[in-house]
mmCIF file of C-alpha atoms in Angstrom:
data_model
loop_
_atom_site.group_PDB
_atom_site.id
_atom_site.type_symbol
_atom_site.label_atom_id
_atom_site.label_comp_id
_atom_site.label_asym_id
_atom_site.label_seq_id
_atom_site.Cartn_x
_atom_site.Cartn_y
_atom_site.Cartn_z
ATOM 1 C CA UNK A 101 0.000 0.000 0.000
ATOM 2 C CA UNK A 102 1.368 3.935 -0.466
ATOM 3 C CA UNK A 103 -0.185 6.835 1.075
ATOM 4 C CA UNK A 104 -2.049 9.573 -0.856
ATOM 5 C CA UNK A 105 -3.457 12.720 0.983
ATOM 6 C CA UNK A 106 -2.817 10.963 4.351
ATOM 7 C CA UNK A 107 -5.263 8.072 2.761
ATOM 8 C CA UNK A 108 -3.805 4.721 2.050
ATOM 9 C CA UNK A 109 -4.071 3.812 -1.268
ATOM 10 C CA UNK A 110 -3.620 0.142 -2.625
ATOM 11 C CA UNK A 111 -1.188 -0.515 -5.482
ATOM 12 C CA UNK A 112 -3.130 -3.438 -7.819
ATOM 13 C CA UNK A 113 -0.241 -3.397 -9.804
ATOM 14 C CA UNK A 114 1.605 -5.373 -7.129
ATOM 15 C CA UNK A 115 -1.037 -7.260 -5.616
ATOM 16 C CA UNK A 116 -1.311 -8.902 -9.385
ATOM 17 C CA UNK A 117 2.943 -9.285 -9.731
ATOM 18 C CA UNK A 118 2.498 -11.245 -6.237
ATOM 19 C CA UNK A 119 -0.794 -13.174 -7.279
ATOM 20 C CA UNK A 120 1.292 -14.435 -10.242
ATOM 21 C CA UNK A 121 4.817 -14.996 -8.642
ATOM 22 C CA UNK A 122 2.306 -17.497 -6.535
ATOM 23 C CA UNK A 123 1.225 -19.361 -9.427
ATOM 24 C CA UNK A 124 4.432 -19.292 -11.862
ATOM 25 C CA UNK A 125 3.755 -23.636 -11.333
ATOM 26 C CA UNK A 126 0.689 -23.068 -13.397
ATOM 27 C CA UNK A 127 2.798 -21.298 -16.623
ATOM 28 C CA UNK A 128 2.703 -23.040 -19.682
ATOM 29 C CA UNK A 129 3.505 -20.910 -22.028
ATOM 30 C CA UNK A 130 7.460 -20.499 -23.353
ATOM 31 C CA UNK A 131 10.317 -20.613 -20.164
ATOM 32 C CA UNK A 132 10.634 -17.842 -18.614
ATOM 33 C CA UNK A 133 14.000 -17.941 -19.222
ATOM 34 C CA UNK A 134 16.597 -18.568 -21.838
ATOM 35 C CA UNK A 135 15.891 -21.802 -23.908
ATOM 36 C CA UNK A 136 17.138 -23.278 -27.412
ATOM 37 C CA UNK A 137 13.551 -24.950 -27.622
ATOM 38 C CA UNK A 138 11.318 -23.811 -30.119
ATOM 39 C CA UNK A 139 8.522 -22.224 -29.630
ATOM 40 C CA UNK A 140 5.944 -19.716 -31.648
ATOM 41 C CA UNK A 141 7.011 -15.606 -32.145
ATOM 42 C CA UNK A 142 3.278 -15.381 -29.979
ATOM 43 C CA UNK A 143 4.925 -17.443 -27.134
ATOM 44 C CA UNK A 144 7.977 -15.906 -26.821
ATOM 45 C CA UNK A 145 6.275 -12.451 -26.604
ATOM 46 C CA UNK A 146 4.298 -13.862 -23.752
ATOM 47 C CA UNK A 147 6.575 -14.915 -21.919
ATOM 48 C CA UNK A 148 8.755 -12.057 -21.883
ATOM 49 C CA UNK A 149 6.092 -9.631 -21.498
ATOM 50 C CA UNK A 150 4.778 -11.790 -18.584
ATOM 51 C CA UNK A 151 8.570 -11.880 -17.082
ATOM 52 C CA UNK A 152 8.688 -7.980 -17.454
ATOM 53 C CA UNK A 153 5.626 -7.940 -15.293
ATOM 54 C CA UNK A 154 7.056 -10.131 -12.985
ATOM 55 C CA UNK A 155 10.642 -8.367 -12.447
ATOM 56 C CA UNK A 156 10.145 -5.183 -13.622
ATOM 57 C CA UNK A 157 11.201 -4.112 -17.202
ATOM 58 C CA UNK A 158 13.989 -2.076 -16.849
ATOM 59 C CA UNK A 159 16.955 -4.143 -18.055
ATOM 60 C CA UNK A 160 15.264 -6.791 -18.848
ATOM 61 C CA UNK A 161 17.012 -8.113 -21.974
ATOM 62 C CA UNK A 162 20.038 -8.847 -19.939
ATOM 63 C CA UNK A 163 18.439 -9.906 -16.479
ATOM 64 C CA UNK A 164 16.152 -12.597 -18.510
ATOM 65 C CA UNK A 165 18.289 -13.783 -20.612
ATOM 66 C CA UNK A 166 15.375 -14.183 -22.574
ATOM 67 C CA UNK A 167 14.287 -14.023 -26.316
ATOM 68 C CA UNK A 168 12.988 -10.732 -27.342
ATOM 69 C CA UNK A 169 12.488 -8.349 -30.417
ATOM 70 C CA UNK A 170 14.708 -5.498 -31.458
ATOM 71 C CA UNK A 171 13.018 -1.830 -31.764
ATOM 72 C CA UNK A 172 14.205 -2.161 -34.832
ATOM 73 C CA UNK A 173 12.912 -5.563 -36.151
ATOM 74 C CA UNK A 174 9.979 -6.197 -34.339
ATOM 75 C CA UNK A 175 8.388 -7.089 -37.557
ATOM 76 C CA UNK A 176 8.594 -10.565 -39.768
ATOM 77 C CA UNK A 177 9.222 -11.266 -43.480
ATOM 78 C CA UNK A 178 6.647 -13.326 -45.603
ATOM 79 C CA UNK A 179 7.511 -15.196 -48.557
ATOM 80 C CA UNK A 180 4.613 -17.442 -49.745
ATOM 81 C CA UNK A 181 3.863 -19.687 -46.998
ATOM 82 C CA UNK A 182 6.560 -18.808 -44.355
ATOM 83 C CA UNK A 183 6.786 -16.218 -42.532
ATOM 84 C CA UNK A 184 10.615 -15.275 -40.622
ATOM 85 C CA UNK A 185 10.503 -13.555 -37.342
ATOM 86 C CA UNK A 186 13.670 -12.344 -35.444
ATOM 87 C CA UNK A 187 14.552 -12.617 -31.986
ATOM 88 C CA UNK A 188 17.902 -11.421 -30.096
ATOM 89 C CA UNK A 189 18.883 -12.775 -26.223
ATOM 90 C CA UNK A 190 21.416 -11.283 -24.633
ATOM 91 C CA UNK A 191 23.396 -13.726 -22.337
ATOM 92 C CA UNK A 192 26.184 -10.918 -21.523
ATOM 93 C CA UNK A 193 26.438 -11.057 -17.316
ATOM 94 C CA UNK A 194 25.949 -8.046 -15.394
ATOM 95 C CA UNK A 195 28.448 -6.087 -14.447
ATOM 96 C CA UNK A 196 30.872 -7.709 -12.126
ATOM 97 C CA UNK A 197 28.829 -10.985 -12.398
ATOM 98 C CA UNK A 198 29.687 -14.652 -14.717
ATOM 99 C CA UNK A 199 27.888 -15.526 -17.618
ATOM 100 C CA UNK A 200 28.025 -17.084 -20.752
ATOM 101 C CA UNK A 201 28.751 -13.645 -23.059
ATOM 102 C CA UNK A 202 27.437 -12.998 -25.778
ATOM 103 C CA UNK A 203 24.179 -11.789 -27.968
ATOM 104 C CA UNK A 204 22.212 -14.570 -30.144
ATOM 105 C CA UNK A 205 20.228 -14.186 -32.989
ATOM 106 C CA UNK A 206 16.884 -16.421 -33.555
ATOM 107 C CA UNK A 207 14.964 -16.688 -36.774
ATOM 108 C CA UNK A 208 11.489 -18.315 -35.926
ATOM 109 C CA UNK A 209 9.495 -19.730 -39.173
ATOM 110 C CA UNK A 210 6.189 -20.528 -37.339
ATOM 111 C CA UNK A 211 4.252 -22.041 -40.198
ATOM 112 C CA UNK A 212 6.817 -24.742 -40.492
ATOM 113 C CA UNK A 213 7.805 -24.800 -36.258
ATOM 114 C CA UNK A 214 11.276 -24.150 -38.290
ATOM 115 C CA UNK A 215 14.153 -22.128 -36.182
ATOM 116 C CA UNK A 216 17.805 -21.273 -36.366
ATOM 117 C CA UNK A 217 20.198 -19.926 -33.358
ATOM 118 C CA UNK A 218 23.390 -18.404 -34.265
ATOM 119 C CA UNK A 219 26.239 -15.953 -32.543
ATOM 120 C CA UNK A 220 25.693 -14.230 -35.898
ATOM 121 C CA UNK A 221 22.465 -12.449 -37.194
ATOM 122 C CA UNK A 222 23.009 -13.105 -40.971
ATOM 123 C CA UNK A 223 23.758 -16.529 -39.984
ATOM 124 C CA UNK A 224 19.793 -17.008 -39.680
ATOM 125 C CA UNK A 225 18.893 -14.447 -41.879
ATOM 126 C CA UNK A 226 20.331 -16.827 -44.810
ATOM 127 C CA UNK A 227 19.564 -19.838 -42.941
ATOM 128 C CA UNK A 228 15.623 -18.671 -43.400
ATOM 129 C CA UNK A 229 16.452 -17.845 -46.723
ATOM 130 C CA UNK A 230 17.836 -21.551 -47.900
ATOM 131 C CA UNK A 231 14.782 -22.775 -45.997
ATOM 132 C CA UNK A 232 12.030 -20.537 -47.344
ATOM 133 C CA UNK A 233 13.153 -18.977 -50.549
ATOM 134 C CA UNK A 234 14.776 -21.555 -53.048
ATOM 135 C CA UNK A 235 17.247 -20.138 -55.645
ATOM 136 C CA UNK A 236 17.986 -16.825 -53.671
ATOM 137 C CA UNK A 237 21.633 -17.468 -53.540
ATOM 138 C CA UNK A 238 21.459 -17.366 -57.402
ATOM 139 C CA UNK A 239 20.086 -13.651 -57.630
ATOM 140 C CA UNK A 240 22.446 -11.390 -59.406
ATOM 141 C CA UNK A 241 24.014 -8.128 -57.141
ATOM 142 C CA UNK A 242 22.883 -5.004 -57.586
ATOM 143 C CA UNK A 243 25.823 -3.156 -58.771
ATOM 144 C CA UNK A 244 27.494 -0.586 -56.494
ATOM 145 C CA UNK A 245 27.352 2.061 -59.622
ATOM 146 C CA UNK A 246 23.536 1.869 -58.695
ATOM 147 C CA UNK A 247 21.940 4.075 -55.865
ATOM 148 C CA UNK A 248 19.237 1.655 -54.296
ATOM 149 C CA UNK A 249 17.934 4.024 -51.668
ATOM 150 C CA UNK A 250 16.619 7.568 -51.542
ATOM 151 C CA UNK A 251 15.996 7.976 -47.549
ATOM 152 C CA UNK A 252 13.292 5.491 -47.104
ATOM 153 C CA UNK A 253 12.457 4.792 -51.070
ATOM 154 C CA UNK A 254 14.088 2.626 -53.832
ATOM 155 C CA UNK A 255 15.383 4.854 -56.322
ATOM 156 C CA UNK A 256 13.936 4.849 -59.914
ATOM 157 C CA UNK A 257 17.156 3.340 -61.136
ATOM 158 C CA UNK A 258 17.279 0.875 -59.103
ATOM 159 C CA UNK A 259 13.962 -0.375 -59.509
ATOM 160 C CA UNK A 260 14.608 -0.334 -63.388
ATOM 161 C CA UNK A 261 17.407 -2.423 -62.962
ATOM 162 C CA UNK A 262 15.785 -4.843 -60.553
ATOM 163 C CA UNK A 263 12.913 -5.170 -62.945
ATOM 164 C CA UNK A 264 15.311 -6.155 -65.865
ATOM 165 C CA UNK A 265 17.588 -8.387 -64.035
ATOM 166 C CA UNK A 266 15.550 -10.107 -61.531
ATOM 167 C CA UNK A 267 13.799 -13.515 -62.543
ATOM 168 C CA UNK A 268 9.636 -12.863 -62.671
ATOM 169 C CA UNK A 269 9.266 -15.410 -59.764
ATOM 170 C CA UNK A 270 11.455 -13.195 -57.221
ATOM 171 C CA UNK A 271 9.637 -9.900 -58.089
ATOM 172 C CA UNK A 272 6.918 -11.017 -55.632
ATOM 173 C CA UNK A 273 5.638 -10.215 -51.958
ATOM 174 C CA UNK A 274 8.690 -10.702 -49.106
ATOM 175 C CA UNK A 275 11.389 -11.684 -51.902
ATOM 176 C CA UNK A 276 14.603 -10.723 -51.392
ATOM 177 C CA UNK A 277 17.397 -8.694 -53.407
ATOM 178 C CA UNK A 278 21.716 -9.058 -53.404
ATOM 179 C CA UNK A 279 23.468 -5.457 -53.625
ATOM 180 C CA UNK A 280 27.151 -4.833 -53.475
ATOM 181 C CA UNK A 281 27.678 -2.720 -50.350
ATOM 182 C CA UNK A 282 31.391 -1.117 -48.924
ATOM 183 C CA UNK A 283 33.191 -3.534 -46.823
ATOM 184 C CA UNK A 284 31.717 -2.380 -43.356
ATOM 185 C CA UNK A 285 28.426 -2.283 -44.399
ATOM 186 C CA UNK A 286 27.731 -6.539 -44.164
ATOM 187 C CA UNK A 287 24.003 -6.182 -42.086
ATOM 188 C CA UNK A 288 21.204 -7.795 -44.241
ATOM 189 C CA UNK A 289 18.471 -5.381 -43.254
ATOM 190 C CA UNK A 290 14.747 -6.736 -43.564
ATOM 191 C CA UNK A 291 12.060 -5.239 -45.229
ATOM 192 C CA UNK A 292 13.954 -2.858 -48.233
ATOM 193 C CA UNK A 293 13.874 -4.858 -51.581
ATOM 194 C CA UNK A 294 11.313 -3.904 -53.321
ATOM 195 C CA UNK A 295 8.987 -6.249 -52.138
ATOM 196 C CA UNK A 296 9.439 -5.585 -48.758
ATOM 197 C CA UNK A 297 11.600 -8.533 -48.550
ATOM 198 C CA UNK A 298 15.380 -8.444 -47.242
ATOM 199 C CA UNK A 299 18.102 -6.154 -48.663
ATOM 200 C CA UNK A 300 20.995 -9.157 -48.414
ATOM 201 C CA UNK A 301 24.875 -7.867 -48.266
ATOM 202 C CA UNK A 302 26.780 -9.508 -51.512
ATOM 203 C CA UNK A 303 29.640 -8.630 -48.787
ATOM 204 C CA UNK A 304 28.556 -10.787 -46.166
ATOM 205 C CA UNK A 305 27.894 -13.325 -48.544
ATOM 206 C CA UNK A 306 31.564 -13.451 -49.921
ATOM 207 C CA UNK A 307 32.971 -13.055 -46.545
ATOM 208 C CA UNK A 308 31.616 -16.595 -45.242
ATOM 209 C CA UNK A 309 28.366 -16.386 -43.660
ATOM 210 C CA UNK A 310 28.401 -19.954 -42.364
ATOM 211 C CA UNK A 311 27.566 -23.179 -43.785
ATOM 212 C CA UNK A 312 23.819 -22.583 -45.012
ATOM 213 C CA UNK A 313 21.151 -25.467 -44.413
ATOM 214 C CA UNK A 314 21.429 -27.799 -47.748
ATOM 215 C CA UNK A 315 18.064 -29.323 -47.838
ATOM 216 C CA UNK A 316 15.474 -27.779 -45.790
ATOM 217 C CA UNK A 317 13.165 -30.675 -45.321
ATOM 218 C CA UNK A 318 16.890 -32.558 -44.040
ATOM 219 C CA UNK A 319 17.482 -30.020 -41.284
ATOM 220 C CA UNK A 320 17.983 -31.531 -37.941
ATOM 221 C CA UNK A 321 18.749 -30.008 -34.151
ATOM 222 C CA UNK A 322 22.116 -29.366 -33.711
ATOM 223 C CA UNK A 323 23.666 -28.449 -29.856
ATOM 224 C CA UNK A 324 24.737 -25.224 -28.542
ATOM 225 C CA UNK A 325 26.988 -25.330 -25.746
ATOM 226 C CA UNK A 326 26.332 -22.553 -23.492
ATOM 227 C CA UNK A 327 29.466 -21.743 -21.101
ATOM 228 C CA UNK A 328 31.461 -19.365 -19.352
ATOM 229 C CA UNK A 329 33.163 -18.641 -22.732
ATOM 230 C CA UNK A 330 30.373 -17.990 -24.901
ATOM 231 C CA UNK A 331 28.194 -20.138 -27.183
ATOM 232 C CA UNK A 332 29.308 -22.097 -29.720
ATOM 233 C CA UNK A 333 27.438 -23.956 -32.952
ATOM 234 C CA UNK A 334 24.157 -23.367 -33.928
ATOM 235 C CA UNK A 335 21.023 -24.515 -33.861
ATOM 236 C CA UNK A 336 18.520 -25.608 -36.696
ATOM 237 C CA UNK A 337 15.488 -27.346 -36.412
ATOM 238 C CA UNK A 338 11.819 -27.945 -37.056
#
C-alpha cells in the first residue's frame, strides 16, 4: 500500500505481480527464461512480457536472458507460406557478475515450427532464406554504380534495374534482393527490396556467412553449448 493525501491507497499493480509470482507452477507458455527450444514468435512475446511484469522491465534483456524483439525488427518477413521472425537474447552477465557472453540471434518460421540460433544475425537471416526462398543465392548483385535508396524509397534506377535483371518469380511479396555494399556495411536489413523482402549484403555473402542449411526438409537439431566462454554452434530445427 502507499499513502495519498494521508489516505492509504492500494497498489493493484503489485497485488497482481504477487498473485502471479504465486502461481508461476501453473505457466505453460514459453520458459521464462533462456531456452534453445522452439517455440511460436506469440509465445515468446508472452513470456517475456509476462517476465517484465514479474521483475520489472527495466533491463530486462540482460536480467532474462530471454528471447525478445529489437526496436528495430519487431516485424517478420513473408515469402509465400513462411513467414521469418527475429529474436535477439542477450546472455552478456551483469556487471561484475559470470555468464556465458554474448548476444544470439533467432529466426522463428512458425508455419513450419522451423528455427535457427546463431552468434551471428546473418547466420539465420540466410539460414531462413535456404529454408524458405529456393534459388535466392542465385540472384544477381545489384551493382554498387547503382543508388538503391533515396531515404526510405528505392530509387527509380534501381527499380529499373531490378525489374530487368531479376527472374519474374522473385519480383513477388517478401522476396529478397543481393546489392554490393562497402566492406563495413555486411548487415542484411529486412524489409527494403522492393517487395518488402530483405536487402541481403553480396559482402557478407563473400565473406563466409556460415555453412547454409542444404536441404530444408533434411534439417535436424544441432547443440549449442552454453558456457562461461560464450556459445558455440548453432542450432537448426523444425
Amino acid at each position: 500500500m502507499v499513502e495519498q493525501d494521508g489516505q492509504l491507497a492500494f497498489d493493484f499493480d503489485e497485488f497482481a505481480r504477487e498473485e502471479a509470482r504465486e502461481r508461476l507452477d501453473e505457466w505453460t507458455g514459453a520458459p521464462l527464461r533462456f531456452t534453445q527450444d522452439y517455440y511460436s514468435p506469440e509465445l515468446f512475446d508472452e513470456a517475456f512480457e509476462h517476465w517484465a511484469f514479474l521483475n520489472g522491465a527495466l533491463g530486462s534483456h540482460g536480467r532474462s536472458h530471454m528471447w525478445h524483439r529489437t526496436l528495430w525488427n519487431r516485424k517478420g518477413v513473408a515469402f509465400g507460406a513462411h513467414r521469418g521472425e527475429m529474436f535477439n537474447a542477450e546472455l552478456r552477465p551483469e556487471t561484475g557478475e559470470e555468464g556465458p557472453g554474448g548476444l544470439l540471434a533467432q529466426m522463428v518460421c512458425e508455419p513450419c515450427q522451423w528455427h535457427a540460433i546463431d552468434e551471428n544475425e546473418n547466420n539465420v537471416v540466410e539460414q531462413w532464406h535456404d529454408h524458405a526462398v529456393p534459388g535466392w543465392r542465385d540472384l544477381p548483385v545489384v551493382p554498387a554504380s547503382i543508388r538503391v535508396r533515396d531515404g526510405s524509397s528505392l530509387t527509380k534506377l534501381a527499380m529499373t534495374w531490378i525489374q530487368e535483371h531479376y527472374p519474374q518469380h522473385m519480383q513477388v511479396p517478401g522476396a529478397p534482393i543481393i546489392t554490393e555494399r562497402q566492406p563495413v556495411a555486411t548487415r542484411h536489413v529486412p524489409r527494403y527490396s522492393p517487395w518488402d523482402g530483405y536487402d541481403l549484403s553480396s559482402t557478407a555473402l563473400d565473406t563466409g556467412p556460415g555453412e547454409a542449411a542444404s536441404d530444408p526438409l533434411e534439417l535436424e537439431t544441432m547443440s549449442v553449448a552454453v558456457t562461461a566462454r560464450g556459445v558455440s554452434g548453432r542450432v537448426i530445427g523444425r
